[in-house]
């Protein structure tokens, strides 16, 4: 069955960096685009970034562009989100989610369980 | 950016009744709209894509309709497990992919 498992998040000080990863199994990872979506405590869903199946296309939300970098290693079936210059407003549960197509230009059909990132001094 | 507006914010429904949720977009998204269900402490689950196609394993009591800027999610004969928050999302004009603010369906 399709599984997406995020690494543990953590508590990080403002201005510092954190790297999240997402391990995929149960499907041919290299055929699918993958999204990151986040949810601040008690709030709604916010799309963060997407990467195409071969990693050639990446798109970001304005709120994270220039600070976050999405990448993937198809040989290891893993996705990463490098988060730099973290701010208090980045505090959220971060979900990786599969796009049903390789281009990543769609909805998300399977989601991981989420990883909590708390930015606090 | 396409702005998504869901209404109502909260819907109180008795088990067995029908719930109708609305999602309106600030510009046409054709049929490129999805609906998700989220329960407390859980990840979202895809219910509907293409405005009206049920995802794998989704019961027939869930149905989606609409195109352009106005969409509805209908849940017939609400079951106890259906009480949750529901989000719509457009994937026609991106980035960014945008979500509505959610509708909470609660027990009346």
XYZ file of C-alpha atoms in Angstrom:
229
model
C 0.000 0.000 0.000
C 1.091 3.569 -0.581
C 2.984 4.959 2.390
C 4.621 8.307 3.018
C 6.479 8.715 6.284
C 7.911 12.051 7.341
C 10.924 12.331 9.595
C 10.427 13.774 13.029
C 10.248 17.538 13.092
C 11.468 19.423 16.087
C 11.896 22.702 17.884
C 14.242 25.192 16.276
C 15.190 28.761 17.048
C 14.210 31.598 14.710
C 16.753 32.087 11.957
C 18.041 28.530 12.162
C 17.628 25.646 9.709
C 15.898 22.277 9.695
C 15.671 19.525 7.107
C 12.588 17.333 6.800
C 12.528 14.110 4.865
C 9.750 11.882 3.573
C 10.256 8.173 2.871
C 7.992 6.648 0.242
C 6.996 3.030 -0.268
C 4.317 0.951 -1.938
C 4.511 2.706 -5.312
C 7.031 3.615 -8.004
C 8.310 6.833 -6.448
C 10.065 8.072 -9.573
C 6.752 8.250 -11.473
C 5.034 10.788 -9.226
C 5.239 14.426 -8.287
C 5.279 15.163 -4.549
C 3.963 18.145 -2.596
C 4.682 19.620 0.815
C 1.629 21.077 2.541
C 1.619 22.604 6.024
C -0.928 23.388 8.692
C -0.317 25.891 11.458
C -1.834 24.986 14.844
C -5.613 25.332 14.684
C -5.495 26.670 11.129
C -6.219 25.460 7.603
C -4.036 23.876 4.966
C -1.339 25.829 3.129
C 0.479 24.482 0.083
C 4.263 24.939 0.404
C 6.094 23.377 -2.556
C 5.973 20.728 -5.262
C 8.570 18.789 -7.223
C 8.014 16.851 -10.440
C 8.768 13.161 -10.749
C 12.251 13.656 -12.198
C 13.054 16.680 -10.057
C 13.331 19.007 -13.030
C 10.426 21.254 -12.031
C 9.990 22.844 -8.631
C 7.507 25.465 -7.459
C 7.163 27.275 -4.161
C 4.667 29.369 -2.247
C 5.662 33.028 -1.987
C 5.870 32.671 1.797
C 8.800 30.234 1.558
C 10.459 31.004 -1.776
C 14.150 31.718 -1.312
C 14.203 30.097 2.134
C 12.971 26.540 1.499
C 14.319 24.043 -1.015
C 12.528 20.892 -2.130
C 14.531 17.983 -3.518
C 14.264 14.270 -4.115
C 16.453 11.186 -4.477
C 14.661 8.680 -6.660
C 17.316 6.045 -6.001
C 16.396 6.139 -2.289
C 12.669 6.886 -2.639
C 13.017 9.962 -0.483
C 11.883 13.570 -0.605
C 13.437 16.407 1.362
C 12.542 19.922 2.418
C 15.462 22.087 3.496
C 14.115 24.961 5.574
C 16.446 27.904 6.214
C 15.951 31.229 7.993
C 13.005 29.830 9.882
C 10.425 32.198 11.320
C 7.784 31.837 14.001
C 5.122 31.790 11.284
C 6.673 28.618 9.840
C 5.464 26.712 12.915
C 3.172 24.004 11.552
C 2.630 20.333 10.871
C 4.305 19.578 7.553
C 2.810 16.885 5.324
C 4.327 15.279 2.263
C 1.656 14.256 -0.219
C 1.725 12.403 -3.516
C 0.481 13.954 -6.734
C -1.313 11.389 -8.912
C 0.783 12.433 -11.914
C 4.440 12.935 -12.618
C 4.227 16.605 -13.437
C 2.982 17.580 -9.968
C 0.298 19.854 -11.296
C -2.653 18.314 -9.523
C -4.211 17.440 -6.188
C -2.758 15.084 -3.569
C -4.069 11.544 -3.405
C -1.993 10.139 -0.524
C -0.623 11.963 2.504
C 1.958 11.249 5.165
C 1.143 11.473 8.863
C 2.824 14.847 9.276
C 5.818 16.255 11.146
C 5.544 19.095 13.661
C 8.023 21.928 13.278
C 8.008 24.529 16.038
C 10.033 27.694 15.623
C 10.592 29.295 18.984
C 13.325 30.906 21.025
C -3.747 33.816 -6.763
C -7.116 32.059 -6.762
C -8.982 32.814 -3.552
C -11.176 30.001 -2.191
C -14.206 30.743 -0.032
C -15.981 27.928 1.787
C -19.346 28.236 3.458
C -20.608 27.821 6.024
C -17.708 27.807 8.454
C -19.583 25.346 10.660
C -22.488 23.092 9.742
C -24.530 21.376 12.441
C -26.212 18.233 11.157
C -27.961 15.284 12.766
C -26.780 11.760 11.931
C -28.688 10.409 8.959
C -29.317 13.837 7.487
C -27.760 15.437 4.429
C -24.948 17.996 4.520
C -24.272 20.413 1.680
C -20.974 22.297 1.684
C -20.107 25.140 -0.667
C -16.807 26.259 -2.206
C -16.500 29.339 -4.379
C -13.401 30.428 -6.286
C -12.381 33.968 -7.218
C -11.876 32.961 -10.843
C -12.800 29.968 -12.942
C -10.902 26.776 -12.143
C -12.813 24.677 -14.686
C -13.303 21.282 -12.979
C -9.870 21.278 -11.361
C -11.136 21.117 -7.809
C -10.610 18.563 -5.050
C -12.243 17.960 -1.674
C -10.505 16.573 1.408
C -11.705 15.352 4.776
C -9.615 15.894 7.906
C -10.247 14.512 11.375
C -8.516 15.878 14.490
C -4.863 14.896 14.680
C -4.997 13.132 11.320
C -3.747 13.879 7.826
C -6.234 15.017 5.195
C -7.851 12.333 3.050
C -8.773 12.845 -0.582
C -12.507 12.493 -1.205
C -13.213 14.021 -4.607
C -11.116 15.184 -7.544
C -12.085 16.666 -10.888
C -14.962 18.310 -9.003
C -17.094 15.161 -9.078
C -14.989 11.966 -9.201
C -14.807 10.003 -5.987
C -11.351 8.861 -4.933
C -10.588 5.193 -4.390
C -12.520 3.719 -1.486
C -14.750 6.731 -0.864
C -18.367 5.790 -0.123
C -21.090 6.726 -2.590
C -22.788 8.978 -0.020
C -20.104 11.559 -0.863
C -20.721 13.455 -4.083
C -19.251 16.543 -5.690
C -20.706 18.913 -8.245
C -19.953 22.164 -10.015
C -17.567 23.776 -12.443
C -16.151 27.215 -13.063
C -16.413 29.081 -9.782
C -19.124 27.339 -7.758
C -18.814 23.870 -6.261
C -20.657 21.736 -3.738
C -19.832 18.673 -1.690
C -22.882 16.704 -0.579
C -22.797 14.051 2.099
C -25.970 11.979 2.162
C -27.123 10.193 5.284
C -24.320 11.409 7.530
C -22.543 8.721 9.518
C -20.733 9.264 12.811
C -17.370 8.965 11.058
C -18.241 11.833 8.698
C -18.056 14.525 11.353
C -14.833 16.302 10.447
C -13.432 19.360 8.692
C -13.698 19.506 4.901
C -11.416 21.493 2.614
C -11.655 22.328 -1.065
C -8.536 22.913 -3.171
C -8.047 24.230 -6.690
C -5.289 22.963 -8.973
C -6.122 24.915 -12.110
C -4.012 28.025 -11.592
C -0.730 27.568 -9.788
C 1.464 28.263 -8.050
C 0.123 28.465 -5.525
C -2.328 25.624 -5.201
C -4.898 27.146 -2.877
C -7.203 25.700 -0.239
C -10.405 26.982 1.246
C -10.459 27.799 4.941
C -12.502 24.689 5.731
C -16.023 23.764 6.820
C -16.465 21.940 10.094
C -19.332 19.444 10.075
C -20.445 18.873 13.651
C -23.111 16.811 15.340
C -26.335 18.676 15.931
